mmCIF file as gemmi writes it, N, C-alpha and C atoms, coordinates in Angstrom:
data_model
loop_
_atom_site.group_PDB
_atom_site.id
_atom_site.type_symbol
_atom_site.label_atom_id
_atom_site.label_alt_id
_atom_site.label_comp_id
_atom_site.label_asym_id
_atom_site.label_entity_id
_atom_site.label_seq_id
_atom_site.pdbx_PDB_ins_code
_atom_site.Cartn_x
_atom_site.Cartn_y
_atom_site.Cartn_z
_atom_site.occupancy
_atom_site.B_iso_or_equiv
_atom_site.pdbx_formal_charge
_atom_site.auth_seq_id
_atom_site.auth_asym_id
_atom_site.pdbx_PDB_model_num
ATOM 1 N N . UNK Axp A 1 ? -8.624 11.427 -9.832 1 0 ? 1 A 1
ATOM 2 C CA . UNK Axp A 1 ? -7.245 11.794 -9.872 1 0 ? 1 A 1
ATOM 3 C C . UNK Axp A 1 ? -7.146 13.269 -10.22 1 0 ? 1 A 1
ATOM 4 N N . UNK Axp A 2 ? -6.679 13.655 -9.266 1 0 ? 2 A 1
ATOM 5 C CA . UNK Axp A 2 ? -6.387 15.352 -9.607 1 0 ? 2 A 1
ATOM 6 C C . UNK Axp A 2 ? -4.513 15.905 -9.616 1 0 ? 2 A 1
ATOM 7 N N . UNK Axp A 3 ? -4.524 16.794 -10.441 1 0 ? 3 A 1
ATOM 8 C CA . UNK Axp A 3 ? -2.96 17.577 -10.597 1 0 ? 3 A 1
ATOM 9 C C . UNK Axp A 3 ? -2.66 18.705 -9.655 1 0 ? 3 A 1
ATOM 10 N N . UNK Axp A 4 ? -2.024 18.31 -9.019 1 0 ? 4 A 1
ATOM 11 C CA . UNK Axp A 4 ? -1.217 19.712 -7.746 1 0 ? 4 A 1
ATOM 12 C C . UNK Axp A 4 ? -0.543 20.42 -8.319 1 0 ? 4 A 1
ATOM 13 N N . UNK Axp A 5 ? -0.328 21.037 -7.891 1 0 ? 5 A 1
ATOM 14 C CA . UNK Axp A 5 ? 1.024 22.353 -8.294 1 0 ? 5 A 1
ATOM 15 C C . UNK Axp A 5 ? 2.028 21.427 -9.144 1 0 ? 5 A 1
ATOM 16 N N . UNK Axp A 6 ? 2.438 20.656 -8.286 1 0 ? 6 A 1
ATOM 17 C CA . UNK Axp A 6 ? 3.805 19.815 -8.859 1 0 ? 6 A 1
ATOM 18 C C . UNK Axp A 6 ? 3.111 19.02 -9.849 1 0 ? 6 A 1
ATOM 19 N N . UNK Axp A 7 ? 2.173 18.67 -9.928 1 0 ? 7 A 1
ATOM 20 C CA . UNK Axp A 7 ? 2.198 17.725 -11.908 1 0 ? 7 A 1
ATOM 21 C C . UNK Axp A 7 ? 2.011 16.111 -10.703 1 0 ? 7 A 1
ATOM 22 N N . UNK Axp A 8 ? 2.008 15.944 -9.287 1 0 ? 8 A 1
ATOM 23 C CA . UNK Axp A 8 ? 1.938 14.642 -8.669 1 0 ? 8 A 1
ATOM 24 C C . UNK Axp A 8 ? 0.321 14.605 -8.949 1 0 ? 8 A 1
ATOM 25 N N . UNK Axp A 9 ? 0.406 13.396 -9.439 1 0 ? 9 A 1
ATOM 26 C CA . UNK Axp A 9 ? -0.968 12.718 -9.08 1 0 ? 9 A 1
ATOM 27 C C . UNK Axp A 9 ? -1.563 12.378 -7.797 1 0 ? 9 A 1
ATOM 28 N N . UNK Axp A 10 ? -2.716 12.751 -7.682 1 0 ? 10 A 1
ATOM 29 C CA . UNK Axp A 10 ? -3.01 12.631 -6.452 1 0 ? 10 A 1
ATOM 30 C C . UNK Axp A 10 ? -4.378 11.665 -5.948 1 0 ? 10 A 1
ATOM 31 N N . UNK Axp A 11 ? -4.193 11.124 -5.718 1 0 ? 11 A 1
ATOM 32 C CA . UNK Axp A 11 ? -5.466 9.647 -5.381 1 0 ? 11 A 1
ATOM 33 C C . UNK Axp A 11 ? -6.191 9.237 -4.188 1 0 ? 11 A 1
ATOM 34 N N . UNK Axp A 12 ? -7.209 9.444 -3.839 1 0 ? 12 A 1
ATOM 35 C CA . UNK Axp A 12 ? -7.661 8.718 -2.549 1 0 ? 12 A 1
ATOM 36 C C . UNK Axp A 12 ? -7.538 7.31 -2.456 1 0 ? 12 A 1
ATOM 37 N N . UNK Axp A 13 ? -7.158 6.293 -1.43 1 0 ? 13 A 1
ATOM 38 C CA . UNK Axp A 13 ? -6.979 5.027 -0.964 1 0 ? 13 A 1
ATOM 39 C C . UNK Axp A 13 ? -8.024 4.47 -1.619 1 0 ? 13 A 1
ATOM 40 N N . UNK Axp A 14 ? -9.238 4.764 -1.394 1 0 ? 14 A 1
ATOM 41 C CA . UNK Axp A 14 ? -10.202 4.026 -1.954 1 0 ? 14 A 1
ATOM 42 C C . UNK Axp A 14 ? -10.489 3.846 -3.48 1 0 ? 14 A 1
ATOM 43 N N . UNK Axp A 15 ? -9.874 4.777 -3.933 1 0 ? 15 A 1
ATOM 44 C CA . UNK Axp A 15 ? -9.682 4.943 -5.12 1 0 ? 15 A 1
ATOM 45 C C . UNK Axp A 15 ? -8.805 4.51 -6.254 1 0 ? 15 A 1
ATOM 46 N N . UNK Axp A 16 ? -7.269 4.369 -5.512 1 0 ? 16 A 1
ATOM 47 C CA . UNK Axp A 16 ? -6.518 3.799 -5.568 1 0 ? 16 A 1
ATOM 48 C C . UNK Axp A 16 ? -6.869 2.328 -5.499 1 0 ? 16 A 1
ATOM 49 N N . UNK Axp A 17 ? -7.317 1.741 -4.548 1 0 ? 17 A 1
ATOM 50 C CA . UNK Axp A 17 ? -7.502 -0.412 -4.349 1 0 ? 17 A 1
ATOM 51 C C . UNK Axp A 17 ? -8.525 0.135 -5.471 1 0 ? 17 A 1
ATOM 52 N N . UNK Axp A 18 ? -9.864 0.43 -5.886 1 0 ? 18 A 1
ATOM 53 C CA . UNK Axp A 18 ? -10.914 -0.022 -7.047 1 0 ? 18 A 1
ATOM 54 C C . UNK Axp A 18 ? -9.681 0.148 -8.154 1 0 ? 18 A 1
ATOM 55 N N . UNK Axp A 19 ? -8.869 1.094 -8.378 1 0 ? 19 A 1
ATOM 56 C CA . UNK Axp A 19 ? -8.179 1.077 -9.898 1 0 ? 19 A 1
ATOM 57 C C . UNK Axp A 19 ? -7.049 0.026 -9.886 1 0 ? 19 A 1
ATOM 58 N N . UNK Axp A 20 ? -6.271 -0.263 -8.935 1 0 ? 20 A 1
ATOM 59 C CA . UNK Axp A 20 ? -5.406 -1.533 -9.136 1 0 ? 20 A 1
ATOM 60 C C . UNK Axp A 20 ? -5.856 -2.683 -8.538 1 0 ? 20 A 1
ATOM 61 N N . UNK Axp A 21 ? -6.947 -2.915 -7.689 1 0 ? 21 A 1
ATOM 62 C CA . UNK Axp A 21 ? -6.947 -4.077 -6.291 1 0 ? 21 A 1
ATOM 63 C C . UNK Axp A 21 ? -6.94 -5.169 -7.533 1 0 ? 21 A 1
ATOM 64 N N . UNK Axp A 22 ? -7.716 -5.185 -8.663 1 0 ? 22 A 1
ATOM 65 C CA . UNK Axp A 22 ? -8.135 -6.468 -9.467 1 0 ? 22 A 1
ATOM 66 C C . UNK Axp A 22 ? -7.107 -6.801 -10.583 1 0 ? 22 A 1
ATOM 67 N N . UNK Axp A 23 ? -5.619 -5.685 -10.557 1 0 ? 23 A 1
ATOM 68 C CA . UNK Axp A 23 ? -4.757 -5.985 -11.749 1 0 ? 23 A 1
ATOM 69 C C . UNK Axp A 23 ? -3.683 -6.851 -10.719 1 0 ? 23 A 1
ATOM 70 N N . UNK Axp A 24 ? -2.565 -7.801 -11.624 1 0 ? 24 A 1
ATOM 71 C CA . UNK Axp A 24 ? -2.136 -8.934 -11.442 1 0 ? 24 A 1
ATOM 72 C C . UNK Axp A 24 ? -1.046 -7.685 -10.787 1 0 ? 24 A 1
ATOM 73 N N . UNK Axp A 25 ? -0.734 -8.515 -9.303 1 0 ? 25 A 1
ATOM 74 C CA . UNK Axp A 25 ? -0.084 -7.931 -8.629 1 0 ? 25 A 1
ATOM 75 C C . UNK Axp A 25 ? 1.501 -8.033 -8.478 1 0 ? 25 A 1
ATOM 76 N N . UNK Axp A 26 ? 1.806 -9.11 -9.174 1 0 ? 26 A 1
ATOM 77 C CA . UNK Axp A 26 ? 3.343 -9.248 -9.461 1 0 ? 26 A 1
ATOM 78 C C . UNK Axp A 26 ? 3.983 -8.195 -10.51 1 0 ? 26 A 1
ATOM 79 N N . UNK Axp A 27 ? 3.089 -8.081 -11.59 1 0 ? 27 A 1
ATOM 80 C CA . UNK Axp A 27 ? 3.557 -7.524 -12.544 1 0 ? 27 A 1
ATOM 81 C C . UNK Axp A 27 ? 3.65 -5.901 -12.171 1 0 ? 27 A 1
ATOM 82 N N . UNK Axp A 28 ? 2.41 -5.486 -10.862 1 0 ? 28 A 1
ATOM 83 C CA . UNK Axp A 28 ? 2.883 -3.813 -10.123 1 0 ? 28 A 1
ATOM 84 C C . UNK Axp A 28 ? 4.002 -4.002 -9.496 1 0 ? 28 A 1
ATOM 85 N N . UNK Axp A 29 ? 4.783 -4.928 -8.735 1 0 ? 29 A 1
ATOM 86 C CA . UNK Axp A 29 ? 5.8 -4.777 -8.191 1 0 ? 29 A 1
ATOM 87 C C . UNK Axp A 29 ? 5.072 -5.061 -6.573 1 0 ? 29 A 1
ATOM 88 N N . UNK Axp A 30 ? 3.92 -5.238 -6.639 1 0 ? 30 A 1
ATOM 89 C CA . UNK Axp A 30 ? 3.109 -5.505 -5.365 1 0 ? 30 A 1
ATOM 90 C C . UNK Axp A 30 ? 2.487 -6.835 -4.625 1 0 ? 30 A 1
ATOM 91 N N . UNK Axp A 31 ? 2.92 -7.551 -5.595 1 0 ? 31 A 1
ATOM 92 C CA . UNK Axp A 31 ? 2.773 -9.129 -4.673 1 0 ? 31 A 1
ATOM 93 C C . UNK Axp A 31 ? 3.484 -9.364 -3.325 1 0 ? 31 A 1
ATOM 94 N N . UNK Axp A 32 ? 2.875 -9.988 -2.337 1 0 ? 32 A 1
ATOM 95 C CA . UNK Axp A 32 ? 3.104 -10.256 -1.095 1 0 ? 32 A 1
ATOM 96 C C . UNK Axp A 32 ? 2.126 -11.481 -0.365 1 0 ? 32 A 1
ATOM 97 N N . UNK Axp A 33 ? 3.092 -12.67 -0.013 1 0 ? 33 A 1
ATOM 98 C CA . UNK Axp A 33 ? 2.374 -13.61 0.115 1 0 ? 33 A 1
ATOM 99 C C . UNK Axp A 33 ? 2.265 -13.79 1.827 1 0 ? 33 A 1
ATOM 100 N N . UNK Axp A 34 ? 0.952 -14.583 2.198 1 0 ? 34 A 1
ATOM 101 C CA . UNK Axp A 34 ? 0.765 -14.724 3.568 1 0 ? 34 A 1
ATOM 102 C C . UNK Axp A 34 ? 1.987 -15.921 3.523 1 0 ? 34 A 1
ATOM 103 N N . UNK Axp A 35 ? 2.689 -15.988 5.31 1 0 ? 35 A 1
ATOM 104 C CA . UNK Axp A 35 ? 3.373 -16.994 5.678 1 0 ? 35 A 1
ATOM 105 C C . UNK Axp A 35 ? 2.717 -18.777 4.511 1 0 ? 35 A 1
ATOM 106 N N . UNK Axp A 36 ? 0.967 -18.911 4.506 1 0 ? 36 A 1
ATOM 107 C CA . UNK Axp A 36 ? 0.919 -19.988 3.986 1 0 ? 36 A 1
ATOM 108 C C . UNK Axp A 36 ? 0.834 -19.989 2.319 1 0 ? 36 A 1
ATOM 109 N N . UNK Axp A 37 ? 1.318 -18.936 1.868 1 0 ? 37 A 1
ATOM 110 C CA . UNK Axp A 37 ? 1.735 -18.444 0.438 1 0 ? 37 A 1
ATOM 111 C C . UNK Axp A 37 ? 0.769 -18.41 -0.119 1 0 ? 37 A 1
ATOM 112 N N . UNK Axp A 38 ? -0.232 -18.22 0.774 1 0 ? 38 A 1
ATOM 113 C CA . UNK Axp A 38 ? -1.653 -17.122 -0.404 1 0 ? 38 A 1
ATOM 114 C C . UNK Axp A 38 ? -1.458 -15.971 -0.492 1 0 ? 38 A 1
ATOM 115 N N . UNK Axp A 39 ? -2.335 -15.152 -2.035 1 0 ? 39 A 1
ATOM 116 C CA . UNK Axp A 39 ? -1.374 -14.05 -2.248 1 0 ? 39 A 1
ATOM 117 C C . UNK Axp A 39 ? -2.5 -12.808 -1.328 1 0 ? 39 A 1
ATOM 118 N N . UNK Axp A 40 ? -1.782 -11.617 -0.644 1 0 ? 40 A 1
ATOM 119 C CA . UNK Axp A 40 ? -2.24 -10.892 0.094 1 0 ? 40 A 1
ATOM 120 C C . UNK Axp A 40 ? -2.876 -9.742 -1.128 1 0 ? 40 A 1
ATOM 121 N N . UNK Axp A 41 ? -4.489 -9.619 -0.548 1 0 ? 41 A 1
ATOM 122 C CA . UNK Axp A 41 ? -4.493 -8.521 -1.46 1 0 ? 41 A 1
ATOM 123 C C . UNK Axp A 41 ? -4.566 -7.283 -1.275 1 0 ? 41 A 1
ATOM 124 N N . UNK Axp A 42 ? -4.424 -6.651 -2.591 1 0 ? 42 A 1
ATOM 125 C CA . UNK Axp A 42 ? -4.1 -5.303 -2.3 1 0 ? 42 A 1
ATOM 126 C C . UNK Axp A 42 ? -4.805 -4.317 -1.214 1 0 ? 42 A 1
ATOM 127 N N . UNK Axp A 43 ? -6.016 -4.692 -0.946 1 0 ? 43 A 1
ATOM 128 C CA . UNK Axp A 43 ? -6.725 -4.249 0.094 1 0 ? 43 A 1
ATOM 129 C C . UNK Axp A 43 ? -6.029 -4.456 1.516 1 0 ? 43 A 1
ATOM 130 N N . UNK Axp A 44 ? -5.944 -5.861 1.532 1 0 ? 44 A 1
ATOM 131 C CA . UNK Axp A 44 ? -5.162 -6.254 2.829 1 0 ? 44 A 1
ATOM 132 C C . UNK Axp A 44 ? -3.882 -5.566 3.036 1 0 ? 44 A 1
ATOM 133 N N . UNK Axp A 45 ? -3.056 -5.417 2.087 1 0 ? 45 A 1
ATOM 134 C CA . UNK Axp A 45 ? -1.913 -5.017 2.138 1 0 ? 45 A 1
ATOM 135 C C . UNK Axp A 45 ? -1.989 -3.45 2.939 1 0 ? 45 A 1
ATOM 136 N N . UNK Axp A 46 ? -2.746 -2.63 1.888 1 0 ? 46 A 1
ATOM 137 C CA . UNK Axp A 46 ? -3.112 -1.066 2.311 1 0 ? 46 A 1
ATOM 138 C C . UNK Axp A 46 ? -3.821 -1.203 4.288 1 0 ? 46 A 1
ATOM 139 N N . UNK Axp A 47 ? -4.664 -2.116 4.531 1 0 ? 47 A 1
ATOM 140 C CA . UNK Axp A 47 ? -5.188 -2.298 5.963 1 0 ? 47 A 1
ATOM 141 C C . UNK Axp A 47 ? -3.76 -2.272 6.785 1 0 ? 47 A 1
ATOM 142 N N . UNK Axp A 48 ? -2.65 -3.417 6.171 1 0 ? 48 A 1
ATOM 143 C CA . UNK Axp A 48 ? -1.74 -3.525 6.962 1 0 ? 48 A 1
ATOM 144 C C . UNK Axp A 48 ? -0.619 -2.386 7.53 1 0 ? 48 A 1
ATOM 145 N N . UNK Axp A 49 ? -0.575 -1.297 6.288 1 0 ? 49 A 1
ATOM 146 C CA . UNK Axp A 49 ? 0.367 -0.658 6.207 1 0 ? 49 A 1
ATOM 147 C C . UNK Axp A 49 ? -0.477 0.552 6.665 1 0 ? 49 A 1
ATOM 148 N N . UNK Axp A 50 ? -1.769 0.995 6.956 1 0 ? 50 A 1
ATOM 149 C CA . UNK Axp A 50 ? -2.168 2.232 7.865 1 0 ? 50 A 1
ATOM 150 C C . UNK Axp A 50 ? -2.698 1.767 9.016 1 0 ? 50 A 1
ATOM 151 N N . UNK Axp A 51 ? -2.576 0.653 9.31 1 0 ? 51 A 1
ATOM 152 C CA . UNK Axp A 51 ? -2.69 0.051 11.001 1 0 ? 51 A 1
ATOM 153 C C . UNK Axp A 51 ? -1.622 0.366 11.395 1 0 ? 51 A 1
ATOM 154 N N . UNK Axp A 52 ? -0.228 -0.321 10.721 1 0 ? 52 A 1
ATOM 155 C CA . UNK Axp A 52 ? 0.969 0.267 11.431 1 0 ? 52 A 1
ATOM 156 C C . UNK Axp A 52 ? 0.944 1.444 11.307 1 0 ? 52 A 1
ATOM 157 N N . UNK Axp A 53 ? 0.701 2.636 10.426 1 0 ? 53 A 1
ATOM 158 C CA . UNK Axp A 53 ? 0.982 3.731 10.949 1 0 ? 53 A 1
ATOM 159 C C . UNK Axp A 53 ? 0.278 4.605 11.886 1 0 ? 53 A 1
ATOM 160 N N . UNK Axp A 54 ? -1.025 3.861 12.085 1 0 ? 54 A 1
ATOM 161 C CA . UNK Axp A 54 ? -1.563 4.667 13.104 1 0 ? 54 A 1
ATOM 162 C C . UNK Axp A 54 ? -0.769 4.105 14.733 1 0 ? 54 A 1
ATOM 163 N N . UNK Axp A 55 ? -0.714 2.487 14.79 1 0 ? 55 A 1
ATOM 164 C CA . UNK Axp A 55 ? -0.271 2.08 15.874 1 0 ? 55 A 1
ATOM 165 C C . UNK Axp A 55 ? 1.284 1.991 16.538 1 0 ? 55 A 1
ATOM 166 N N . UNK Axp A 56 ? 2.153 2.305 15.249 1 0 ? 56 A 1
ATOM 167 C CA . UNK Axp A 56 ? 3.562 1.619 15.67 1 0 ? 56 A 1
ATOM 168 C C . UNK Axp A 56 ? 4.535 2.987 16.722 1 0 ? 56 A 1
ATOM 169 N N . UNK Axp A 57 ? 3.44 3.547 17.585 1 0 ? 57 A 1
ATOM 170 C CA . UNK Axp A 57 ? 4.209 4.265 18.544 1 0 ? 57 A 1
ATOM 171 C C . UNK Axp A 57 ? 3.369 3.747 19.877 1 0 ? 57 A 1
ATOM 172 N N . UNK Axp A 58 ? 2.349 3.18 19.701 1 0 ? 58 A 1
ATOM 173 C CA . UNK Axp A 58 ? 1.511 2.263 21.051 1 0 ? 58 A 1
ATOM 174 C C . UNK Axp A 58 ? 1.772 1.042 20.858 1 0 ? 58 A 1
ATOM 175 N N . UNK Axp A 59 ? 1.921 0.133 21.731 1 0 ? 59 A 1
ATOM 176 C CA . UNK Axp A 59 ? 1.895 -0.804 22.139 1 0 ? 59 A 1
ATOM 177 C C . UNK Axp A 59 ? 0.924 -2.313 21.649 1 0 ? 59 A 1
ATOM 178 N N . UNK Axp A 60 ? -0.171 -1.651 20.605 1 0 ? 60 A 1
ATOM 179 C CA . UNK Axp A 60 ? -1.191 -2.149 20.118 1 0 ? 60 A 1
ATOM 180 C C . UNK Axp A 60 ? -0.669 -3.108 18.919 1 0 ? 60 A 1
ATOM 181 N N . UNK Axp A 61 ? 0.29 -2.172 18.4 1 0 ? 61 A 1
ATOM 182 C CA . UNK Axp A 61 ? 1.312 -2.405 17.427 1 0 ? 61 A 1
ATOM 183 C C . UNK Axp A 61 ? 2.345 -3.549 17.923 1 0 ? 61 A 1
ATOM 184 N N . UNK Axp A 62 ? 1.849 -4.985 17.072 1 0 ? 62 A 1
ATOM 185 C CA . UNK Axp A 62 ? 2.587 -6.241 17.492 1 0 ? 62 A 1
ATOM 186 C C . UNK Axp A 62 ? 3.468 -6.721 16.563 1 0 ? 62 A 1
ATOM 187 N N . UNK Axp A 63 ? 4.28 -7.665 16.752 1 0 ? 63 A 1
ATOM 188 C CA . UNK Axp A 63 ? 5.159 -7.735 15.772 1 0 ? 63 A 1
ATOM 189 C C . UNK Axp A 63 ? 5.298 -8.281 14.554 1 0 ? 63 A 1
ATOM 190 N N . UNK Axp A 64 ? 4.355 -9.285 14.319 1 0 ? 64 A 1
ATOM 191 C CA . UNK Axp A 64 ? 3.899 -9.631 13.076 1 0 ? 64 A 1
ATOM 192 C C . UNK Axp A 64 ? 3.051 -8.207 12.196 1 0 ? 64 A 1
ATOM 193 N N . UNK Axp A 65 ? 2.408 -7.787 12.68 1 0 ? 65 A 1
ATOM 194 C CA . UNK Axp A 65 ? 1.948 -6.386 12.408 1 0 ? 65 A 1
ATOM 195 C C . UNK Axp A 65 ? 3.202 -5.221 11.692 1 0 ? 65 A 1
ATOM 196 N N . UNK Axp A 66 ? 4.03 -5.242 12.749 1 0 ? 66 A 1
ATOM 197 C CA . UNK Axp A 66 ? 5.359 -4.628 12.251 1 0 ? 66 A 1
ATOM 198 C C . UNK Axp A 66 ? 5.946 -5.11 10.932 1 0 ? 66 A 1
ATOM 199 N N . UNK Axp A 67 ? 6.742 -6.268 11.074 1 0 ? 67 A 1
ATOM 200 C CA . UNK Axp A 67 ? 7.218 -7.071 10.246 1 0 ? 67 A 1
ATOM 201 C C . UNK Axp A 67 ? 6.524 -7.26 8.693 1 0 ? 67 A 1
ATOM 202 N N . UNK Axp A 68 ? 5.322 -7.473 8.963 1 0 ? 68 A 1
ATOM 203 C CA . UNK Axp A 68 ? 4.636 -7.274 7.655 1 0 ? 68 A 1
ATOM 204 C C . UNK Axp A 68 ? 4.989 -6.292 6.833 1 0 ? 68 A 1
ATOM 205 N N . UNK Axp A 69 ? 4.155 -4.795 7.94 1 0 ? 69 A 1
ATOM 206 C CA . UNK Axp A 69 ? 4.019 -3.522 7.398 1 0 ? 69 A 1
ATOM 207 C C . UNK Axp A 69 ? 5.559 -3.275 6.572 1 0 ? 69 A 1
ATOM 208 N N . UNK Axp A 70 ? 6.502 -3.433 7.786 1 0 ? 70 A 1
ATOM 209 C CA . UNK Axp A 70 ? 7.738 -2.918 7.248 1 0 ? 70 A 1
ATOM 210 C C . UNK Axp A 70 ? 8.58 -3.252 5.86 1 0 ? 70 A 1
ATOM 211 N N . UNK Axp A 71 ? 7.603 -5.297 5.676 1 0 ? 71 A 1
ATOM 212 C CA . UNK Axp A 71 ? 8.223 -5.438 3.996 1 0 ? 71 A 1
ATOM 213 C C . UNK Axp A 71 ? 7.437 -4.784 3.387 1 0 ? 71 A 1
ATOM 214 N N . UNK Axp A 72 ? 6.006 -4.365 2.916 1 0 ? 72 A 1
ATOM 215 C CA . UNK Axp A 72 ? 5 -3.784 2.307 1 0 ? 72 A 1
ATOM 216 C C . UNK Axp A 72 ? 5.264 -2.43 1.9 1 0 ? 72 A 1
ATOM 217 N N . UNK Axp A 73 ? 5.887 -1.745 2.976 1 0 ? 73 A 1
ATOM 218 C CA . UNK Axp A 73 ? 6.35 -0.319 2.795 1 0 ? 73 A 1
ATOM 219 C C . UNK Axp A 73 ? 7.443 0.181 1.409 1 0 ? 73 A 1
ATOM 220 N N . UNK Axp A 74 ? 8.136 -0.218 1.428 1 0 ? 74 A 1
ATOM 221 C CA . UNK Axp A 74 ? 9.079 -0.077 0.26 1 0 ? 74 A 1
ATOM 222 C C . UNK Axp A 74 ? 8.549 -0.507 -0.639 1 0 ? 74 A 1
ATOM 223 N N . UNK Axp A 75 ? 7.756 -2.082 -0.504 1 0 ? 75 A 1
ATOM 224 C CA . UNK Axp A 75 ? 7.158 -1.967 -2.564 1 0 ? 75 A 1
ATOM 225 C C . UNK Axp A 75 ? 6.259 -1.15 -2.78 1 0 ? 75 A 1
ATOM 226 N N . UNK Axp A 76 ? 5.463 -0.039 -1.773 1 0 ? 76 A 1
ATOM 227 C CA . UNK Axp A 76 ? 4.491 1.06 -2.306 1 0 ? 76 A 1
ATOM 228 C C . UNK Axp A 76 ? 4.942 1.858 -2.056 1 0 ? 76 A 1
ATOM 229 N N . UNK Axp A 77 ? 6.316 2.561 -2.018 1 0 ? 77 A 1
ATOM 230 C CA . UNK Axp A 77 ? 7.236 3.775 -2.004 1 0 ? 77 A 1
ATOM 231 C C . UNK Axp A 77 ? 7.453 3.937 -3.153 1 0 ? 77 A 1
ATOM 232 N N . UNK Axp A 78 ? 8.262 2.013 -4.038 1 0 ? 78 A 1
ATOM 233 C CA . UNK Axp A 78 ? 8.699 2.452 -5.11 1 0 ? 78 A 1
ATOM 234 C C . UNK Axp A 78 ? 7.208 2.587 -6.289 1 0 ? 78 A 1
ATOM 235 N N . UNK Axp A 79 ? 6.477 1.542 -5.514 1 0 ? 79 A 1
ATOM 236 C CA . UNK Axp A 79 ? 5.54 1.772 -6.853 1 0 ? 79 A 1
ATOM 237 C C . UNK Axp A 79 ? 4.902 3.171 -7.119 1 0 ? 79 A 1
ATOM 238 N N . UNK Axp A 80 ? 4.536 3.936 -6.065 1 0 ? 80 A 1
ATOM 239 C CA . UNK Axp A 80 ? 3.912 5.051 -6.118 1 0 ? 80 A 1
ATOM 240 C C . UNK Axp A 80 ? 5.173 6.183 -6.535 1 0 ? 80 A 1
ATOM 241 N N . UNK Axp A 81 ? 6.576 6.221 -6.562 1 0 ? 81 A 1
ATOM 242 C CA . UNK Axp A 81 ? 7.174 6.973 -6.801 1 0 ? 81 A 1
ATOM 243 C C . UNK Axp A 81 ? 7.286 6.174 -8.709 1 0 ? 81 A 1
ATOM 244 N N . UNK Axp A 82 ? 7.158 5.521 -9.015 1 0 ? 82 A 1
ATOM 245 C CA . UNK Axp A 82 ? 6.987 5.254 -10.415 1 0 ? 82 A 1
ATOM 246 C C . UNK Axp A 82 ? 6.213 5.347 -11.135 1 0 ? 82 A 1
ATOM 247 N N . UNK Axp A 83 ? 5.024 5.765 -10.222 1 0 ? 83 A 1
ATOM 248 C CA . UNK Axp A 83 ? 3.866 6.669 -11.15 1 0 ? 83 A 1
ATOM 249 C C . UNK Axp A 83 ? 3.635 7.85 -10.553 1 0 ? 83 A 1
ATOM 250 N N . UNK Axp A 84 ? 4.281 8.392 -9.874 1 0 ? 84 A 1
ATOM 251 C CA . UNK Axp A 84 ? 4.126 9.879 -9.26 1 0 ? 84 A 1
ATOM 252 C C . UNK Axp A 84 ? 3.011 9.997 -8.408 1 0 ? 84 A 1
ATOM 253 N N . UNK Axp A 85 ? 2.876 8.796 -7.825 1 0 ? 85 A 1
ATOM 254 C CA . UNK Axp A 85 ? 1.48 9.425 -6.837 1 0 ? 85 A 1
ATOM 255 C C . UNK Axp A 85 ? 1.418 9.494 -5.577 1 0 ? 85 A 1
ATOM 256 N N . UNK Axp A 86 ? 0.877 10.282 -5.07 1 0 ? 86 A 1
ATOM 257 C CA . UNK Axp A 86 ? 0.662 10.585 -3.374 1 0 ? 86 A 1
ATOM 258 C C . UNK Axp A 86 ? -0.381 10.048 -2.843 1 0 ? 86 A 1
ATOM 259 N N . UNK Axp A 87 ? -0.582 9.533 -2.212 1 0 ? 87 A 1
ATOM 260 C CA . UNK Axp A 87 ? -2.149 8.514 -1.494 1 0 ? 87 A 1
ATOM 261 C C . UNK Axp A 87 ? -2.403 10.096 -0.228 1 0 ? 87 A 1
ATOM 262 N N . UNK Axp A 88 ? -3.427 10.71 -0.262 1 0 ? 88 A 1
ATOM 263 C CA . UNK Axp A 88 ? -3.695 10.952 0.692 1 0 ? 88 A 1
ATOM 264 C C . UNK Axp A 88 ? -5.001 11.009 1.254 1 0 ? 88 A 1
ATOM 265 N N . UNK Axp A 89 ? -5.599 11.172 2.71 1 0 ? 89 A 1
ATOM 266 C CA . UNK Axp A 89 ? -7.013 10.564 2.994 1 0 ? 89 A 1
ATOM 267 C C . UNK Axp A 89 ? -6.318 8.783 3.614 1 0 ? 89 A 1
């Protein structure tokens, strides 16, 4: 974790899933269950949400793919804006 200009924390992905993937994910604001209500983990979640962003202007990009990504997105907007951090990499 390193400090930018602005005081944002700054984290690589991989770095990020080893420091939260194993903490209880309801209590981050990051639980998300598959359709058969097993809980998605944080790994999976992060796969889901930079597949859609690499794909959701091609066609590759399907709609369960979408749909997922698009609930996933907002609970790691707010969580990362509640600890000030930027994922980049």
């Amino acid at each position: 974790m390193n400090n930018d200009n602005n005081n944002t924390n700054t984290m690589q992905l991989f770095d990020f899933l080893k420091k939260y993937g194993k903490k209880d994910l309801s209590e981050l604001g990051l639980e998300y269950r598959y359709e058969d209500g097993t809980l998605m983990s944080l790994a999976d979640q992060a796969s889901v949400i930079t597949h859609y962003v690499q794909l959701s202007k091609h066609s590759l990009c399907n709609d369960m793919l979408s749909k997922t990504a698009q609930q996933l997105i907002p609970k790691w907007e707010a969580f990362l804006r509640s600890r000030n951090f930027r994922i980049v990499g």
